[in-house]
mmCIF file of C-alpha atoms in Angstrom:
data_model
loop_
_atom_site.group_PDB
_atom_site.id
_atom_site.type_symbol
_atom_site.label_atom_id
_atom_site.label_comp_id
_atom_site.label_asym_id
_atom_site.label_seq_id
_atom_site.Cartn_x
_atom_site.Cartn_y
_atom_site.Cartn_z
ATOM 1 C CA MET A 18 51.598 -51.903 -59.707
ATOM 2 C CA LEU A 19 53.716 -49.231 -58.172
ATOM 3 C CA ALA A 20 51.221 -46.578 -59.850
ATOM 4 C CA ALA A 21 48.422 -47.967 -58.171
ATOM 5 C CA VAL A 22 50.430 -48.044 -54.737
ATOM 6 C CA VAL A 23 51.807 -44.557 -55.115
ATOM 7 C CA ILE A 24 47.849 -43.755 -55.761
ATOM 8 C CA SER A 25 46.333 -45.481 -53.026
ATOM 9 C CA LEU A 26 48.723 -43.849 -50.321
ATOM 10 C CA ILE A 27 47.928 -39.666 -51.272
ATOM 11 C CA PRO A 28 44.500 -39.987 -49.743
ATOM 12 C CA VAL A 29 46.942 -41.174 -46.762
ATOM 13 C CA SER A 30 49.146 -38.936 -47.076
ATOM 14 C CA ILE A 31 47.010 -35.926 -47.241
ATOM 15 C CA SER A 32 45.523 -36.795 -44.219
ATOM 16 C CA TYR A 33 48.164 -36.670 -42.190
ATOM 17 C CA LEU A 34 49.849 -34.022 -43.481
ATOM 18 C CA LYS A 35 46.325 -32.325 -42.575
ATOM 19 C CA ALA A 36 46.767 -33.106 -39.071
ATOM 20 C CA VAL A 37 50.269 -32.110 -38.528
ATOM 21 C CA THR A 38 49.829 -29.079 -39.561
ATOM 22 C CA SER A 39 46.639 -27.562 -38.744
ATOM 23 C CA THR A 40 47.414 -27.760 -34.746
ATOM 24 C CA TYR A 41 47.963 -24.698 -32.395
ATOM 25 C CA ASN A 42 49.854 -25.762 -29.585
ATOM 26 C CA VAL A 43 50.674 -29.179 -29.768
ATOM 27 C CA SER A 44 53.780 -30.647 -31.681
ATOM 28 C CA TRP A 45 54.095 -32.443 -34.776
ATOM 29 C CA THR A 46 55.300 -35.806 -32.835
ATOM 30 C CA ILE A 47 52.483 -36.047 -30.617
ATOM 31 C CA GLN A 48 49.889 -35.041 -33.268
ATOM 32 C CA SER A 49 51.272 -37.964 -35.364
ATOM 33 C CA VAL A 50 50.284 -40.369 -32.262
ATOM 34 C CA GLU A 51 47.195 -38.729 -32.277
ATOM 35 C CA TRP A 52 46.796 -39.410 -35.878
ATOM 36 C CA LEU A 53 47.795 -43.255 -35.576
ATOM 37 C CA ARG A 54 44.994 -43.478 -33.261
ATOM 38 C CA ASN A 55 42.457 -42.120 -35.054
ATOM 39 C CA ASN A 56 43.553 -43.687 -38.117
ATOM 40 C CA GLY A 57 43.222 -47.699 -37.045
ATOM 41 C CA ALA A 58 46.371 -48.210 -34.968
ATOM 42 C CA ASN A 59 45.039 -47.234 -31.674
ATOM 43 C CA GLY A 60 45.947 -50.724 -29.970
ATOM 44 C CA LEU A 61 49.424 -50.451 -31.510
ATOM 45 C CA VAL A 62 49.890 -47.253 -30.130
ATOM 46 C CA SER A 63 48.565 -48.373 -26.659
ATOM 47 C CA GLN A 64 50.513 -51.597 -27.026
ATOM 48 C CA VAL A 65 53.634 -49.124 -27.112
ATOM 49 C CA GLU A 66 52.965 -46.405 -24.681
ATOM 50 C CA ASP A 67 52.451 -49.976 -22.039
ATOM 51 C CA TRP A 68 55.782 -51.326 -22.957
ATOM 52 C CA TYR A 69 57.025 -47.814 -22.315
ATOM 53 C CA TYR A 70 55.771 -46.848 -19.631
ATOM 54 C CA SER A 71 55.789 -50.571 -17.913
ATOM 55 C CA LEU A 72 60.163 -49.642 -18.520
ATOM 56 C CA THR A 73 60.466 -47.213 -16.882
ATOM 57 C CA ALA A 74 58.390 -47.222 -13.939
ATOM 58 C CA PRO A 75 59.797 -46.240 -10.907
ATOM 59 C CA ALA A 76 61.355 -48.489 -8.152
ATOM 60 C CA LYS A 77 59.707 -48.570 -5.069
ATOM 61 C CA GLY A 78 61.255 -46.817 -1.921
ATOM 62 C CA GLY A 79 63.878 -44.539 -1.787
ATOM 63 C CA PRO A 80 64.650 -41.118 -0.187
ATOM 64 C CA GLY A 81 61.675 -39.074 0.761
ATOM 65 C CA LEU A 82 61.427 -35.144 0.004
ATOM 66 C CA GLY A 83 62.282 -32.428 2.234
ATOM 67 C CA SER A 84 59.946 -30.010 1.225
ATOM 68 C CA LEU A 85 56.882 -29.929 -1.354
ATOM 69 C CA PRO A 86 56.081 -27.930 -4.640
ATOM 70 C CA LYS A 87 54.687 -24.454 -3.482
ATOM 71 C CA ALA A 88 50.974 -24.631 -3.755
ATOM 72 C CA GLY A 89 48.507 -21.484 -4.003
ATOM 73 C CA LEU A 90 49.324 -18.083 -2.346
ATOM 74 C CA ALA A 91 49.093 -17.089 1.577
ATOM 75 C CA ASP A 92 46.409 -17.204 3.286
ATOM 76 C CA SER A 93 42.974 -14.569 2.468
ATOM 77 C CA GLY A 94 41.534 -14.524 5.517
ATOM 78 C CA VAL A 95 39.178 -16.919 4.019
ATOM 79 C CA HIS A 96 37.987 -20.275 6.139
ATOM 80 C CA PRO A 97 39.449 -22.963 3.858
ATOM 81 C CA PRO A 98 38.465 -27.092 3.543
ATOM 82 C CA PRO A 99 39.513 -29.530 6.368
ATOM 83 C CA SER A 100 42.722 -30.228 5.255
ATOM 84 C CA ILE A 101 43.715 -33.552 3.379
ATOM 85 C CA SER A 102 44.549 -35.978 6.012
ATOM 86 C CA PRO A 103 48.631 -37.375 5.590
ATOM 87 C CA VAL A 104 49.534 -40.706 4.058
ATOM 88 C CA ILE A 105 53.155 -40.327 4.977
ATOM 89 C CA HIS A 106 54.658 -38.873 8.434
ATOM 90 C CA PRO A 107 55.752 -37.001 9.818
ATOM 91 C CA ALA A 108 54.104 -34.151 7.676
ATOM 92 C CA LEU A 109 55.589 -32.569 5.377
ATOM 93 C CA PRO A 110 55.028 -27.791 6.103
ATOM 94 C CA GLY A 111 51.696 -27.287 4.235
ATOM 95 C CA GLU A 112 50.698 -30.982 3.504
ATOM 96 C CA GLY A 113 47.580 -31.800 2.857
ATOM 97 C CA VAL A 114 46.738 -27.711 3.796
ATOM 98 C CA TRP A 115 44.543 -25.387 1.287
ATOM 99 C CA HIS A 116 45.617 -22.548 0.127
ATOM 100 C CA PRO A 117 44.110 -19.829 -1.896
ATOM 101 C CA ALA A 118 45.197 -20.079 -5.783
ATOM 102 C CA SER A 119 44.520 -15.888 -6.538
ATOM 103 C CA ARG A 120 45.427 -12.622 -4.841
ATOM 104 C CA ASP A 121 42.279 -10.807 -6.389
ATOM 105 C CA PRO A 122 39.711 -10.094 -3.360
ATOM 106 C CA GLY A 123 36.824 -10.246 -5.761
ATOM 107 C CA LEU A 124 38.458 -14.347 -6.026
ATOM 108 C CA ALA A 125 38.821 -15.727 -2.781
ATOM 109 C CA GLY A 126 37.022 -18.285 -1.318
ATOM 110 C CA SER A 127 36.673 -19.923 -4.897
ATOM 111 C CA LEU A 128 39.357 -21.908 -5.022
ATOM 112 C CA PHE A 129 42.122 -23.802 -2.910
ATOM 113 C CA VAL A 130 44.313 -26.074 -4.014
ATOM 114 C CA THR A 131 47.259 -28.410 -2.067
ATOM 115 C CA THR A 132 50.021 -31.093 -2.483
ATOM 116 C CA PHE A 133 50.538 -34.288 -1.045
ATOM 117 C CA ARG A 134 52.870 -37.607 -0.864
ATOM 118 C CA SER A 135 49.646 -39.460 -1.760
ATOM 119 C CA GLU A 136 51.872 -42.997 -1.717
ATOM 120 C CA ALA A 137 54.033 -44.636 1.482
ATOM 121 C CA ASP A 138 55.692 -47.316 -0.878
ATOM 122 C CA TYR A 139 56.517 -44.089 -3.341
ATOM 123 C CA PRO A 140 57.510 -41.406 -1.148
ATOM 124 C CA ARG A 141 58.355 -39.168 -3.839
ATOM 125 C CA LEU A 142 55.438 -39.205 -6.051
ATOM 126 C CA VAL A 143 53.515 -35.566 -5.065
ATOM 127 C CA ALA A 144 49.902 -35.253 -5.763
ATOM 128 C CA GLY A 145 48.031 -31.997 -6.768
ATOM 129 C CA VAL A 146 44.995 -31.282 -5.326
ATOM 130 C CA ALA A 147 41.825 -28.614 -6.339
ATOM 131 C CA TRP A 148 38.926 -27.973 -4.455
ATOM 132 C CA ILE A 149 36.201 -25.234 -6.356
ATOM 133 C CA ASN A 150 33.942 -23.839 -4.456
ATOM 134 C CA GLY A 151 30.432 -25.248 -5.927
ATOM 135 C CA GLN A 152 28.433 -22.142 -4.945
ATOM 136 C CA ARG A 153 30.902 -19.220 -5.319
ATOM 137 C CA THR A 154 31.499 -20.991 -9.558
ATOM 138 C CA ARG A 155 29.966 -21.937 -12.597
ATOM 139 C CA LEU A 156 31.542 -24.295 -15.316
ATOM 140 C CA SER A 157 31.187 -24.207 -18.813
ATOM 141 C CA TYR A 158 32.515 -26.453 -21.745
ATOM 142 C CA VAL A 159 34.663 -25.340 -23.848
ATOM 143 C CA PRO A 160 35.011 -27.508 -27.686
ATOM 144 C CA GLY A 161 38.946 -27.395 -28.839
ATOM 145 C CA MET A 162 39.803 -26.743 -32.700
ATOM 146 C CA GLN A 163 39.712 -30.460 -33.416
ATOM 147 C CA GLU A 164 37.856 -32.815 -30.050
ATOM 148 C CA PRO A 165 35.600 -32.873 -30.725
ATOM 149 C CA PRO A 166 35.718 -33.931 -34.692
ATOM 150 C CA SER A 167 32.433 -32.878 -35.072
ATOM 151 C CA LEU A 168 30.277 -29.765 -33.960
ATOM 152 C CA PRO A 169 28.009 -27.066 -35.719
ATOM 153 C CA SER A 170 29.119 -24.183 -33.887
ATOM 154 C CA ARG A 171 32.788 -25.086 -32.933
ATOM 155 C CA GLY A 172 34.118 -20.966 -31.413
ATOM 156 C CA SER A 173 37.289 -20.083 -30.667
ATOM 157 C CA ALA A 174 38.311 -22.751 -28.841
ATOM 158 C CA GLU A 175 39.798 -20.907 -25.986
ATOM 159 C CA VAL A 176 38.734 -18.637 -22.660
ATOM 160 C CA PRO A 177 36.830 -15.921 -24.831
ATOM 161 C CA PRO A 178 38.951 -12.759 -24.018
ATOM 162 C CA ALA A 179 34.934 -10.810 -22.921
ATOM 163 C CA LEU A 180 34.809 -13.879 -19.741
ATOM 164 C CA ARG A 181 38.568 -13.757 -18.352
ATOM 165 C CA ARG A 182 37.784 -11.148 -15.799
ATOM 166 C CA ASN A 183 35.806 -14.167 -13.741
ATOM 167 C CA LEU A 184 37.979 -16.873 -14.604
ATOM 168 C CA VAL A 185 39.151 -18.920 -11.551
ATOM 169 C CA ALA A 186 40.768 -22.024 -13.441
ATOM 170 C CA THR A 187 40.724 -24.315 -16.764
ATOM 171 C CA PHE A 188 41.551 -27.656 -16.832
ATOM 172 C CA ASN A 189 41.420 -30.288 -19.326
ATOM 173 C CA GLY A 190 38.561 -31.975 -21.045
ATOM 174 C CA GLY A 191 39.174 -35.432 -21.097
ATOM 175 C CA PHE A 192 39.197 -38.961 -23.505
ATOM 176 C CA PRO A 193 38.563 -38.187 -27.138
ATOM 177 C CA LEU A 194 35.352 -39.241 -27.982
ATOM 178 C CA SER A 195 37.033 -41.986 -30.366
ATOM 179 C CA THR A 196 38.780 -43.292 -26.726
ATOM 180 C CA SER A 197 36.186 -42.051 -24.447
ATOM 181 C CA ASN A 198 33.462 -44.716 -24.464
ATOM 182 C CA GLY A 199 30.943 -42.423 -24.178
ATOM 183 C CA GLY A 200 29.192 -39.684 -25.022
ATOM 184 C CA LEU A 201 28.777 -35.737 -25.165
ATOM 185 C CA VAL A 202 26.531 -33.534 -24.587
ATOM 186 C CA ALA A 203 27.240 -29.342 -25.987
ATOM 187 C CA ARG A 204 25.605 -26.456 -25.365
ATOM 188 C CA GLY A 205 22.139 -28.175 -24.923
ATOM 189 C CA GLN A 206 22.619 -30.558 -28.146
ATOM 190 C CA THR A 207 24.112 -34.299 -28.399
ATOM 191 C CA ILE A 208 26.716 -34.606 -30.153
ATOM 192 C CA ALA A 209 27.294 -38.655 -29.737
ATOM 193 C CA PRO A 210 25.253 -40.242 -28.180
ATOM 194 C CA MET A 211 24.901 -41.083 -24.240
ATOM 195 C CA VAL A 212 26.154 -44.066 -22.682
ATOM 196 C CA ASN A 213 24.337 -45.520 -19.746
ATOM 197 C CA GLY A 214 26.737 -46.284 -17.329
ATOM 198 C CA ALA A 215 29.558 -44.365 -17.974
ATOM 199 C CA GLY A 216 30.390 -41.274 -15.742
ATOM 200 C CA THR A 217 29.330 -38.187 -16.643
ATOM 201 C CA LEU A 218 30.629 -34.839 -15.897
ATOM 202 C CA VAL A 219 27.216 -32.332 -15.964
ATOM 203 C CA GLU A 220 25.381 -29.395 -15.929
ATOM 204 C CA SER A 221 21.778 -28.957 -15.548
ATOM 205 C CA ALA A 222 20.180 -26.499 -16.699
ATOM 206 C CA SER A 223 19.820 -24.325 -13.162
ATOM 207 C CA GLY A 224 23.403 -24.409 -12.877
ATOM 208 C CA LYS A 225 24.113 -27.291 -11.060
ATOM 209 C CA VAL A 226 27.526 -29.383 -11.876
ATOM 210 C CA ASP A 227 27.675 -32.643 -10.593
ATOM 211 C CA VAL A 228 29.534 -36.244 -11.655
ATOM 212 C CA VAL A 229 27.311 -39.474 -11.919
ATOM 213 C CA SER A 230 27.033 -42.484 -13.450
ATOM 214 C CA TRP A 231 24.720 -41.771 -16.410
ATOM 215 C CA HIS A 232 21.246 -43.628 -16.352
ATOM 216 C CA GLY A 233 19.118 -40.902 -19.177
ATOM 217 C CA GLY A 234 19.220 -43.218 -22.292
ATOM 218 C CA PRO A 235 21.392 -41.978 -25.602
ATOM 219 C CA THR A 236 19.730 -38.617 -26.183
ATOM 220 C CA ALA A 237 20.005 -35.960 -23.200
ATOM 221 C CA GLY A 238 16.981 -33.616 -22.463
ATOM 222 C CA PRO A 239 16.573 -30.014 -22.756
ATOM 223 C CA ASN A 240 17.770 -29.812 -19.219
ATOM 224 C CA VAL A 241 21.274 -30.586 -20.400
ATOM 225 C CA VAL A 242 23.388 -27.935 -20.781
ATOM 226 C CA PHE A 243 26.435 -30.122 -21.352
ATOM 227 C CA ALA A 244 27.394 -33.893 -20.176
ATOM 228 C CA LYS A 245 31.028 -35.158 -21.180
ATOM 229 C CA GLN A 246 31.350 -38.739 -20.176
ATOM 230 C CA ASN A 247 34.597 -40.865 -19.852
ATOM 231 C CA LEU A 248 34.911 -44.437 -18.905
ATOM 232 C CA PRO A 249 32.655 -45.604 -15.660
ATOM 233 C CA LEU A 250 32.861 -44.014 -12.001
ATOM 234 C CA ILE A 251 36.511 -44.925 -10.324
ATOM 235 C CA ILE A 252 34.224 -43.463 -7.445
ATOM 236 C CA ASP A 253 30.978 -43.911 -6.449
ATOM 237 C CA HIS A 254 28.896 -43.530 -2.984
ATOM 238 C CA GLY A 255 32.489 -42.803 -1.573
ATOM 239 C CA GLN A 256 33.631 -45.906 -2.287
ATOM 240 C CA LYS A 257 36.196 -46.765 -5.194
ATOM 241 C CA ASN A 258 34.811 -48.923 -8.399
ATOM 242 C CA PRO A 259 35.568 -52.776 -7.545
ATOM 243 C CA ASN A 260 37.157 -53.023 -10.522
ATOM 244 C CA LEU A 261 39.771 -50.666 -10.433
ATOM 245 C CA SER A 262 42.029 -53.096 -10.112
ATOM 246 C CA ASP A 263 41.995 -55.790 -12.813
ATOM 247 C CA GLY A 264 40.455 -53.160 -15.514
ATOM 248 C CA PRO A 265 38.225 -54.442 -18.378
ATOM 249 C CA GLU A 266 36.852 -51.100 -18.617
ATOM 250 C CA TRP A 267 40.243 -48.982 -18.660
ATOM 251 C CA GLY A 268 41.437 -51.036 -21.338
ATOM 252 C CA ALA A 269 40.861 -48.887 -25.005
ATOM 253 C CA THR A 270 43.883 -47.010 -23.806
ATOM 254 C CA VAL A 271 46.874 -47.344 -21.426
ATOM 255 C CA GLY A 272 45.678 -49.940 -18.752
ATOM 256 C CA ASN A 273 44.530 -49.352 -15.553
ATOM 257 C CA ALA A 274 47.790 -50.711 -13.831
ATOM 258 C CA ILE A 275 50.094 -48.652 -15.431
ATOM 259 C CA ARG A 276 51.343 -46.045 -14.007
ATOM 260 C CA VAL A 277 51.419 -42.969 -15.832
ATOM 261 C CA TRP A 278 50.288 -39.282 -15.745
ATOM 262 C CA ARG A 279 46.582 -38.651 -14.880
ATOM 263 C CA SER A 280 44.009 -36.888 -13.793
ATOM 264 C CA GLY A 281 40.758 -37.124 -12.774
ATOM 265 C CA VAL A 282 37.797 -34.915 -11.686
ATOM 266 C CA GLY A 283 34.969 -35.357 -8.518
ATOM 267 C CA VAL A 284 32.330 -33.663 -6.416
ATOM 268 C CA ASP A 285 31.806 -33.826 -2.499
ATOM 269 C CA ARG A 286 29.062 -34.623 -0.605
ATOM 270 C CA ASN A 287 28.172 -30.510 -0.373
ATOM 271 C CA GLY A 288 28.506 -30.473 -3.893
ATOM 272 C CA ASN A 289 32.080 -28.492 -4.772
ATOM 273 C CA LEU A 290 34.186 -29.987 -7.448
ATOM 274 C CA ILE A 291 37.654 -31.749 -6.554
ATOM 275 C CA TYR A 292 40.132 -32.018 -9.272
ATOM 276 C CA ALA A 293 43.157 -33.958 -8.771
ATOM 277 C CA ALA A 294 46.348 -34.841 -10.879
ATOM 278 C CA ALA A 295 49.674 -36.991 -10.998
ATOM 279 C CA ASP A 296 52.539 -38.350 -12.385
ATOM 280 C CA THR A 297 53.410 -42.208 -12.139
ATOM 281 C CA GLN A 298 49.535 -43.229 -10.781
ATOM 282 C CA THR A 299 47.417 -46.149 -11.488
ATOM 283 C CA VAL A 300 43.451 -45.636 -12.273
ATOM 284 C CA GLY A 301 43.030 -47.258 -8.453
ATOM 285 C CA THR A 302 45.984 -44.643 -7.069
ATOM 286 C CA LEU A 303 44.378 -41.497 -8.332
ATOM 287 C CA ALA A 304 40.581 -42.749 -7.219
ATOM 288 C CA THR A 305 42.327 -43.023 -3.847
ATOM 289 C CA ILE A 306 43.882 -39.490 -4.021
ATOM 290 C CA LEU A 307 40.438 -38.012 -5.120
ATOM 291 C CA GLN A 308 38.888 -39.952 -2.399
ATOM 292 C CA ARG A 309 41.180 -38.602 0.328
ATOM 293 C CA ALA A 310 40.909 -35.380 -0.672
ATOM 294 C CA GLY A 311 37.008 -35.812 -0.331
ATOM 295 C CA ALA A 312 35.186 -36.971 -3.535
ATOM 296 C CA VAL A 313 32.164 -39.211 -3.068
ATOM 297 C CA ARG A 314 32.033 -39.334 -6.656
ATOM 298 C CA ALA A 315 34.777 -39.036 -9.242
ATOM 299 C CA LEU A 316 35.726 -40.045 -12.925
ATOM 300 C CA GLU A 317 39.353 -40.387 -14.811
ATOM 301 C CA LEU A 318 40.336 -37.513 -16.954
ATOM 302 C CA ASP A 319 43.037 -37.270 -19.462
ATOM 303 C CA ILE A 320 46.557 -39.290 -19.091
ATOM 304 C CA ASN A 321 49.731 -38.615 -20.105
ATOM 305 C CA GLN A 322 51.784 -35.598 -19.503
ATOM 306 C CA THR A 323 50.596 -33.804 -22.239
ATOM 307 C CA TRP A 324 47.135 -33.975 -21.788
ATOM 308 C CA THR A 325 46.556 -32.951 -18.192
ATOM 309 C CA SER A 326 46.551 -29.277 -17.133
ATOM 310 C CA PHE A 327 44.928 -27.276 -14.058
ATOM 311 C CA ILE A 328 45.641 -24.034 -14.527
ATOM 312 C CA THR A 329 45.190 -21.077 -12.208
ATOM 313 C CA TYR A 330 44.776 -17.421 -12.376
ATOM 314 C CA GLN A 331 46.245 -14.523 -9.152
ATOM 315 C CA HIS A 332 44.481 -12.135 -10.517
ATOM 316 C CA ARG A 333 41.148 -11.379 -12.657
ATOM 317 C CA TYR A 334 41.339 -11.545 -16.260
ATOM 318 C CA ALA A 335 43.123 -14.222 -16.508
ATOM 319 C CA HIS A 336 46.556 -13.032 -15.206
ATOM 320 C CA ASP A 337 49.294 -14.382 -13.724
ATOM 321 C CA PRO A 338 48.581 -18.142 -14.934
ATOM 322 C CA SER A 339 50.508 -21.037 -12.692
ATOM 323 C CA ASN A 340 49.844 -24.793 -13.112
ATOM 324 C CA LEU A 341 49.006 -26.905 -10.388
ATOM 325 C CA LEU A 342 51.900 -28.213 -10.460
ATOM 326 C CA PRO A 343 55.826 -27.511 -11.357
ATOM 327 C CA ASP A 344 56.038 -30.432 -13.402
ATOM 328 C CA MET A 345 52.509 -29.833 -15.322
ATOM 329 C CA VAL A 346 54.591 -29.735 -18.872
ATOM 330 C CA ARG A 347 52.008 -27.680 -20.882
ATOM 331 C CA SER A 348 52.533 -23.806 -20.641
ATOM 332 C CA PRO A 349 49.971 -21.887 -18.122
ATOM 333 C CA SER A 350 48.951 -19.894 -20.777
ATOM 334 C CA ARG A 351 47.170 -22.701 -22.593
ATOM 335 C CA TYR A 352 43.626 -22.226 -22.913
ATOM 336 C CA LEU A 353 44.190 -18.306 -23.467
ATOM 337 C CA THR A 354 44.621 -18.840 -26.862
ATOM 338 C CA PRO A 355 43.441 -21.480 -29.310
ATOM 339 C CA ASP A 356 43.216 -25.507 -28.263
ATOM 340 C CA ASP A 357 43.162 -28.390 -30.189
ATOM 341 C CA ARG A 358 41.115 -30.412 -27.246
ATOM 342 C CA ASP A 359 38.474 -29.384 -25.531
ATOM 343 C CA PHE A 360 38.367 -28.049 -21.574
ATOM 344 C CA PHE A 361 36.157 -26.543 -18.981
ATOM 345 C CA ALA A 362 36.469 -23.523 -17.665
ATOM 346 C CA VAL A 363 35.732 -22.255 -14.353
ATOM 347 C CA TYR A 364 33.905 -18.868 -14.073
ATOM 348 C CA LEU A 365 32.821 -16.747 -10.823
ATOM 349 C CA LYS A 366 29.073 -16.743 -10.500
#
């Protein structure tokens, strides 16, 4: 019986050791958790996370902030989008005011960033938001070394050096396929069947990027370059999803009401992308942040601090990278070296 037990553990041990030794920029502890998720223990991991985040949730109220984290650079002379209306009054200096993210004149007007306090009940919580000019930029989906798991041609899992001259920003790509409840199209090929009704970040052959509720069936047509799905839309037609409060669609991982790092991406009425991220958010408060920033359609991306990244570059060739928020723990050089997870890169057209 002992020999049978030992023999039965050999495949498990090999699988685990392969998982924790083949990572590129993730600690073995994080990869251990991901290995558990991918091997039938997703429910257990999610329950432990629920307990932890519930026990460490911040209390309401408390002293307010005296200043906000620095976001962006001095005015470049390019007209920015309208400022985000403050939630808490009086507003702090620069709150909700868009600033360029690059010093390079060639990148001017392509990306603006800002920060603001998103909830009156939690006056120390700060959201970081980015506005990406849809007329001046293009978006590229980049597979990681391990996600998505099945891909005929994976690539280098980093921003290709040949394309870094025109790199504007990079950001996290959403849940793994095992937990996204959605499908994936990469380089025009359907990698995982698309799901009708799922929130989808999609690029058409014309180069137009949009956030939509998918209704095109399980296989994308030749007009789709990439399509990444991640749960239902949290904003549609300018209104928040009415199910955000009870969250039946957000129960596969950390639930909708658990306060944790969250990120999301949306599109405004003029076709510009809006990215948002903040600590200690529910899916409902994330939707409120994106809505306040101007998104008319939006979906949630990654949650948890380990996976949330939005990186800007002050100069061409990806020089002087910076995280959108100082509390983002991943290196701003992430995505300039091979990464385990898929992500999006923003380039000048």
